[in-house]
PDB file of N, CA and C in Angstrom:
ATOM      1  N   UNK A1044      12.104  -6.206  72.363  1.00 54.00           N
ATOM      2  CA  UNK A1044      10.854  -6.628  71.771  1.00 54.00           C
ATOM      3  C   UNK A1044      10.066  -5.355  71.453  1.00 54.00           C
ATOM      4  N   UNK A1045       9.428  -5.292  70.338  1.00 64.00           N
ATOM      5  CA  UNK A1045       8.627  -4.119  69.960  1.00 64.00           C
ATOM      6  C   UNK A1045       7.354  -3.997  70.749  1.00 64.00           C
ATOM      7  N   UNK A1046       6.980  -2.767  71.045  1.00 77.00           N
ATOM      8  CA  UNK A1046       5.739  -2.512  71.761  1.00 77.00           C
ATOM      9  C   UNK A1046       4.552  -2.792  70.889  1.00 77.00           C
ATOM     10  N   UNK A1047       3.524  -3.542  71.328  1.00 85.00           N
ATOM     11  CA  UNK A1047       2.400  -3.840  70.448  1.00 85.00           C
ATOM     12  C   UNK A1047       1.580  -2.545  70.192  1.00 85.00           C
ATOM     13  N   UNK A1048       0.950  -2.491  69.045  1.00 89.00           N
ATOM     14  CA  UNK A1048       0.153  -1.287  68.759  1.00 89.00           C
ATOM     15  C   UNK A1048      -1.118  -1.233  69.620  1.00 89.00           C
ATOM     16  N   UNK A1049      -1.668  -2.395  69.950  1.00 92.00           N
ATOM     17  CA  UNK A1049      -2.858  -2.473  70.777  1.00 92.00           C
ATOM     18  C   UNK A1049      -2.414  -3.180  72.061  1.00 92.00           C
ATOM     19  N   UNK A1050      -2.077  -2.362  73.073  1.00 94.00           N
ATOM     20  CA  UNK A1050      -1.624  -2.981  74.364  1.00 94.00           C
ATOM     21  C   UNK A1050      -2.815  -3.627  75.045  1.00 94.00           C
ATOM     22  N   UNK A1051      -2.555  -4.437  76.075  1.00 95.00           N
ATOM     23  CA  UNK A1051      -3.657  -5.051  76.811  1.00 95.00           C
ATOM     24  C   UNK A1051      -4.488  -3.978  77.543  1.00 95.00           C
ATOM     25  N   UNK A1052      -3.818  -2.908  77.953  1.00 96.00           N
ATOM     26  CA  UNK A1052      -4.589  -1.874  78.647  1.00 96.00           C
ATOM     27  C   UNK A1052      -5.534  -1.162  77.650  1.00 96.00           C
ATOM     28  N   UNK A1053      -5.073  -0.866  76.466  1.00 95.00           N
ATOM     29  CA  UNK A1053      -5.921  -0.241  75.467  1.00 95.00           C
ATOM     30  C   UNK A1053      -7.018  -1.190  75.085  1.00 95.00           C
ATOM     31  N   UNK A1054      -6.708  -2.433  74.865  1.00 96.00           N
ATOM     32  CA  UNK A1054      -7.755  -3.386  74.515  1.00 96.00           C
ATOM     33  C   UNK A1054      -8.815  -3.515  75.619  1.00 96.00           C
ATOM     34  N   UNK A1055      -8.452  -3.451  76.850  1.00 97.00           N
ATOM     35  CA  UNK A1055      -9.413  -3.471  77.960  1.00 97.00           C
ATOM     36  C   UNK A1055     -10.368  -2.360  77.955  1.00 97.00           C
ATOM     37  N   UNK A1056      -9.964  -1.203  77.401  1.00 97.00           N
ATOM     38  CA  UNK A1056     -10.831  -0.052  77.260  1.00 97.00           C
ATOM     39  C   UNK A1056     -11.773  -0.157  76.044  1.00 97.00           C
ATOM     40  N   UNK A1057     -11.122  -0.683  74.909  1.00 96.00           N
ATOM     41  CA  UNK A1057     -11.864  -0.698  73.594  1.00 96.00           C
ATOM     42  C   UNK A1057     -12.843  -1.874  73.511  1.00 96.00           C
ATOM     43  N   UNK A1058     -12.454  -2.980  73.891  1.00 96.00           N
ATOM     44  CA  UNK A1058     -13.275  -4.235  73.737  1.00 96.00           C
ATOM     45  C   UNK A1058     -14.660  -4.117  74.229  1.00 96.00           C
ATOM     46  N   UNK A1059     -14.973  -3.532  75.370  1.00 96.00           N
ATOM     47  CA  UNK A1059     -16.354  -3.351  75.786  1.00 96.00           C
ATOM     48  C   UNK A1059     -17.186  -2.441  74.993  1.00 96.00           C
ATOM     49  N   UNK A1060     -16.565  -1.591  74.176  1.00 97.00           N
ATOM     50  CA  UNK A1060     -17.268  -0.655  73.353  1.00 97.00           C
ATOM     51  C   UNK A1060     -17.759  -1.256  72.047  1.00 97.00           C
ATOM     52  N   UNK A1061     -17.217  -2.421  71.676  1.00 95.00           N
ATOM     53  CA  UNK A1061     -17.558  -3.054  70.404  1.00 95.00           C
ATOM     54  C   UNK A1061     -18.859  -3.817  70.521  1.00 95.00           C
ATOM     55  N   UNK A1062     -19.630  -3.779  69.463  1.00 93.00           N
ATOM     56  CA  UNK A1062     -20.888  -4.527  69.518  1.00 93.00           C
ATOM     57  C   UNK A1062     -20.626  -6.035  69.407  1.00 93.00           C
ATOM     58  N   UNK A1063     -21.551  -6.819  69.951  1.00 90.00           N
ATOM     59  CA  UNK A1063     -21.403  -8.309  69.865  1.00 90.00           C
ATOM     60  C   UNK A1063     -21.701  -8.684  68.414  1.00 90.00           C
ATOM     61  N   UNK A1064     -21.152  -9.780  68.036  1.00 84.00           N
ATOM     62  CA  UNK A1064     -21.339 -10.278  66.664  1.00 84.00           C
ATOM     63  C   UNK A1064     -22.648 -11.067  66.552  1.00 84.00           C
ATOM     64  N   UNK A1065     -23.416 -10.702  65.522  1.00 80.00           N
ATOM     65  CA  UNK A1065     -24.682 -11.517  65.303  1.00 80.00           C
ATOM     66  C   UNK A1065     -24.313 -12.879  64.786  1.00 80.00           C
ATOM     67  N   UNK A1066     -25.209 -13.849  64.884  1.00 79.00           N
ATOM     68  CA  UNK A1066     -24.964 -15.167  64.269  1.00 79.00           C
ATOM     69  C   UNK A1066     -24.667 -15.032  62.763  1.00 79.00           C
ATOM     70  N   UNK A1067     -23.694 -15.753  62.353  1.00 76.00           N
ATOM     71  CA  UNK A1067     -23.270 -15.636  60.926  1.00 76.00           C
ATOM     72  C   UNK A1067     -24.126 -16.574  60.027  1.00 76.00           C
ATOM     73  N   UNK A1068     -24.738 -15.984  58.963  1.00 77.00           N
ATOM     74  CA  UNK A1068     -25.401 -16.892  58.015  1.00 77.00           C
ATOM     75  C   UNK A1068     -24.425 -17.676  57.251  1.00 77.00           C
ATOM     76  N   UNK A1069     -24.865 -18.728  56.600  1.00 80.00           N
ATOM     77  CA  UNK A1069     -23.914 -19.487  55.815  1.00 80.00           C
ATOM     78  C   UNK A1069     -23.404 -18.658  54.608  1.00 80.00           C
ATOM     79  N   UNK A1070     -22.167 -18.847  54.273  1.00 76.00           N
ATOM     80  CA  UNK A1070     -21.543 -18.165  53.236  1.00 76.00           C
ATOM     81  C   UNK A1070     -20.909 -16.831  53.679  1.00 76.00           C
ATOM     82  N   UNK A1071     -20.265 -16.187  52.768  1.00 76.00           N
ATOM     83  CA  UNK A1071     -19.658 -14.912  53.086  1.00 76.00           C
ATOM     84  C   UNK A1071     -18.241 -15.041  53.617  1.00 76.00           C
ATOM     85  N   UNK A1072     -17.619 -13.941  53.811  1.00 77.00           N
ATOM     86  CA  UNK A1072     -16.244 -13.953  54.304  1.00 77.00           C
ATOM     87  C   UNK A1072     -16.272 -14.162  55.829  1.00 77.00           C
ATOM     88  N   UNK A1073     -15.347 -14.962  56.343  1.00 79.00           N
ATOM     89  CA  UNK A1073     -15.266 -15.173  57.770  1.00 79.00           C
ATOM     90  C   UNK A1073     -14.871 -13.856  58.467  1.00 79.00           C
ATOM     91  N   UNK A1074     -15.357 -13.675  59.723  1.00 80.00           N
ATOM     92  CA  UNK A1074     -15.022 -12.401  60.402  1.00 80.00           C
ATOM     93  C   UNK A1074     -13.552 -12.369  60.790  1.00 80.00           C
ATOM     94  N   UNK A1075     -13.088 -11.140  60.885  1.00 82.00           N
ATOM     95  CA  UNK A1075     -11.710 -10.873  61.274  1.00 82.00           C
ATOM     96  C   UNK A1075     -11.729 -10.593  62.795  1.00 82.00           C
ATOM     97  N   UNK A1076     -10.740 -11.093  63.503  1.00 88.00           N
ATOM     98  CA  UNK A1076     -10.668 -10.810  64.893  1.00 88.00           C
ATOM     99  C   UNK A1076     -10.628  -9.317  65.165  1.00 88.00           C
ATOM    100  N   UNK A1077     -11.438  -8.869  66.123  1.00 92.00           N
ATOM    101  CA  UNK A1077     -11.574  -7.391  66.405  1.00 92.00           C
ATOM    102  C   UNK A1077     -10.249  -6.766  66.789  1.00 92.00           C
ATOM    103  N   UNK A1078      -9.475  -7.432  67.623  1.00 92.00           N
ATOM    104  CA  UNK A1078      -8.172  -6.827  68.023  1.00 92.00           C
ATOM    105  C   UNK A1078      -7.243  -6.779  66.869  1.00 92.00           C
ATOM    106  N   UNK A1079      -7.214  -7.802  65.988  1.00 89.00           N
ATOM    107  CA  UNK A1079      -6.352  -7.785  64.816  1.00 89.00           C
ATOM    108  C   UNK A1079      -6.799  -6.636  63.863  1.00 89.00           C
ATOM    109  N   UNK A1080      -8.087  -6.446  63.730  1.00 89.00           N
ATOM    110  CA  UNK A1080      -8.592  -5.380  62.887  1.00 89.00           C
ATOM    111  C   UNK A1080      -8.157  -3.981  63.391  1.00 89.00           C
ATOM    112  N   UNK A1081      -8.316  -3.820  64.722  1.00 92.00           N
ATOM    113  CA  UNK A1081      -7.857  -2.523  65.328  1.00 92.00           C
ATOM    114  C   UNK A1081      -6.336  -2.292  65.153  1.00 92.00           C
ATOM    115  N   UNK A1082      -5.617  -3.370  65.295  1.00 92.00           N
ATOM    116  CA  UNK A1082      -4.109  -3.242  65.116  1.00 92.00           C
ATOM    117  C   UNK A1082      -3.799  -2.894  63.695  1.00 92.00           C
ATOM    118  N   UNK A1083      -4.521  -3.436  62.687  1.00 90.00           N
ATOM    119  CA  UNK A1083      -4.300  -3.067  61.310  1.00 90.00           C
ATOM    120  C   UNK A1083      -4.613  -1.648  61.023  1.00 90.00           C
ATOM    121  N   UNK A1084      -5.767  -1.167  61.600  1.00 91.00           N
ATOM    122  CA  UNK A1084      -6.154   0.200  61.427  1.00 91.00           C
ATOM    123  C   UNK A1084      -5.147   1.167  61.976  1.00 91.00           C
ATOM    124  N   UNK A1085      -4.654   0.880  63.205  1.00 92.00           N
ATOM    125  CA  UNK A1085      -3.669   1.729  63.837  1.00 92.00           C
ATOM    126  C   UNK A1085      -2.366   1.727  63.086  1.00 92.00           C
ATOM    127  N   UNK A1086      -1.967   0.584  62.518  1.00 91.00           N
ATOM    128  CA  UNK A1086      -0.709   0.494  61.764  1.00 91.00           C
ATOM    129  C   UNK A1086      -0.842   1.398  60.541  1.00 91.00           C
ATOM    130  N   UNK A1087      -1.982   1.350  59.811  1.00 92.00           N
ATOM    131  CA  UNK A1087      -2.142   2.208  58.634  1.00 92.00           C
ATOM    132  C   UNK A1087      -2.145   3.705  59.013  1.00 92.00           C
ATOM    133  N   UNK A1088      -2.868   3.989  60.121  1.00 94.00           N
ATOM    134  CA  UNK A1088      -2.885   5.430  60.542  1.00 94.00           C
ATOM    135  C   UNK A1088      -1.495   5.952  60.941  1.00 94.00           C
ATOM    136  N   UNK A1089      -0.726   5.087  61.667  1.00 92.00           N
ATOM    137  CA  UNK A1089       0.591   5.544  62.129  1.00 92.00           C
ATOM    138  C   UNK A1089       1.645   5.603  61.045  1.00 92.00           C
ATOM    139  N   UNK A1090       1.519   4.619  60.161  1.00 92.00           N
ATOM    140  CA  UNK A1090       2.615   4.530  59.096  1.00 92.00           C
ATOM    141  C   UNK A1090       2.313   5.399  57.916  1.00 92.00           C
ATOM    142  N   UNK A1091       0.975   5.638  57.601  1.00 94.00           N
ATOM    143  CA  UNK A1091       0.635   6.421  56.465  1.00 94.00           C
ATOM    144  C   UNK A1091       0.536   5.615  55.156  1.00 94.00           C
ATOM    145  N   UNK A1092       0.703   4.263  55.280  1.00 92.00           N
ATOM    146  CA  UNK A1092       0.670   3.464  54.023  1.00 92.00           C
ATOM    147  C   UNK A1092      -0.746   3.298  53.548  1.00 92.00           C
ATOM    148  N   UNK A1093      -0.971   3.013  52.266  1.00 92.00           N
ATOM    149  CA  UNK A1093      -2.311   2.747  51.747  1.00 92.00           C
ATOM    150  C   UNK A1093      -2.841   1.358  52.329  1.00 92.00           C
ATOM    151  N   UNK A1094      -4.141   1.248  52.451  1.00 87.00           N
ATOM    152  CA  UNK A1094      -4.737  -0.020  52.924  1.00 87.00           C
ATOM    153  C   UNK A1094      -4.247  -1.216  52.166  1.00 87.00           C
ATOM    154  N   UNK A1095      -4.098  -1.078  50.839  1.00 86.00           N
ATOM    155  CA  UNK A1095      -3.678  -2.166  49.967  1.00 86.00           C
ATOM    156  C   UNK A1095      -2.285  -2.740  50.342  1.00 86.00           C
ATOM    157  N   UNK A1096      -1.497  -1.898  51.004  1.00 88.00           N
ATOM    158  CA  UNK A1096      -0.109  -2.331  51.378  1.00 88.00           C
ATOM    159  C   UNK A1096      -0.038  -2.875  52.779  1.00 88.00           C
ATOM    160  N   UNK A1097      -1.128  -3.043  53.466  1.00 85.00           N
ATOM    161  CA  UNK A1097      -1.119  -3.525  54.848  1.00 85.00           C
ATOM    162  C   UNK A1097      -0.492  -4.951  54.891  1.00 85.00           C
ATOM    163  N   UNK A1098       0.542  -5.140  55.647  1.00 82.00           N
ATOM    164  CA  UNK A1098       1.214  -6.442  55.682  1.00 82.00           C
ATOM    165  C   UNK A1098       0.277  -7.542  56.164  1.00 82.00           C
ATOM    166  N   UNK A1099       0.461  -8.766  55.649  1.00 79.00           N
ATOM    167  CA  UNK A1099      -0.323  -9.916  56.068  1.00 79.00           C
ATOM    168  C   UNK A1099      -0.259 -10.159  57.576  1.00 79.00           C
ATOM    169  N   UNK A1100       0.844  -9.799  58.192  1.00 78.00           N
ATOM    170  CA  UNK A1100       0.981 -10.060  59.633  1.00 78.00           C
ATOM    171  C   UNK A1100      -0.074  -9.302  60.392  1.00 78.00           C
ATOM    172  N   UNK A1101      -0.682  -8.262  59.841  1.00 72.00           N
ATOM    173  CA  UNK A1101      -1.668  -7.499  60.484  1.00 72.00           C
ATOM    174  C   UNK A1101      -3.086  -7.997  60.064  1.00 72.00           C
ATOM    175  N   UNK A1102      -3.109  -9.208  59.638  1.00 63.00           N
ATOM    176  CA  UNK A1102      -4.404  -9.906  59.280  1.00 63.00           C
ATOM    177  C   UNK A1102      -5.180  -9.265  58.119  1.00 63.00           C
ATOM    178  N   UNK A1103      -4.473  -8.725  57.137  1.00 57.00           N
ATOM    179  CA  UNK A1103      -5.104  -8.173  56.001  1.00 57.00           C
ATOM    180  C   UNK A1103      -5.776  -9.319  55.184  1.00 57.00           C
ATOM    181  N   UNK A1104      -7.100  -9.174  54.954  1.00 58.00           N
ATOM    182  CA  UNK A1104      -7.771 -10.267  54.220  1.00 58.00           C
ATOM    183  C   UNK A1104      -7.364 -10.239  52.689  1.00 58.00           C
ATOM    184  N   UNK A1105      -7.427 -11.435  52.151  1.00 54.00           N
ATOM    185  CA  UNK A1105      -7.178 -11.530  50.726  1.00 54.00           C
ATOM    186  C   UNK A1105      -8.437 -11.152  50.004  1.00 54.00           C
ATOM    187  N   UNK A1106      -8.311 -10.496  48.847  1.00 53.00           N
ATOM    188  CA  UNK A1106      -9.443 -10.112  48.066  1.00 53.00           C
ATOM    189  C   UNK A1106      -9.722 -11.190  47.001  1.00 53.00           C
TER     190      UNK A1106
END
């Protein structure tokens, strides 16, 4: 099984540093899970691919 990009240990360090989410007004794009967003960012940085080519499995939003 492949090692996850954001391990539980890393997430335990990062999660407390993230701001809490304010209440969402009606409308707009739904928020992306913070851990999924970090995983996508790390995938792009490690692989060197453009953001537009981020696979859907990394929770890339549809435009």
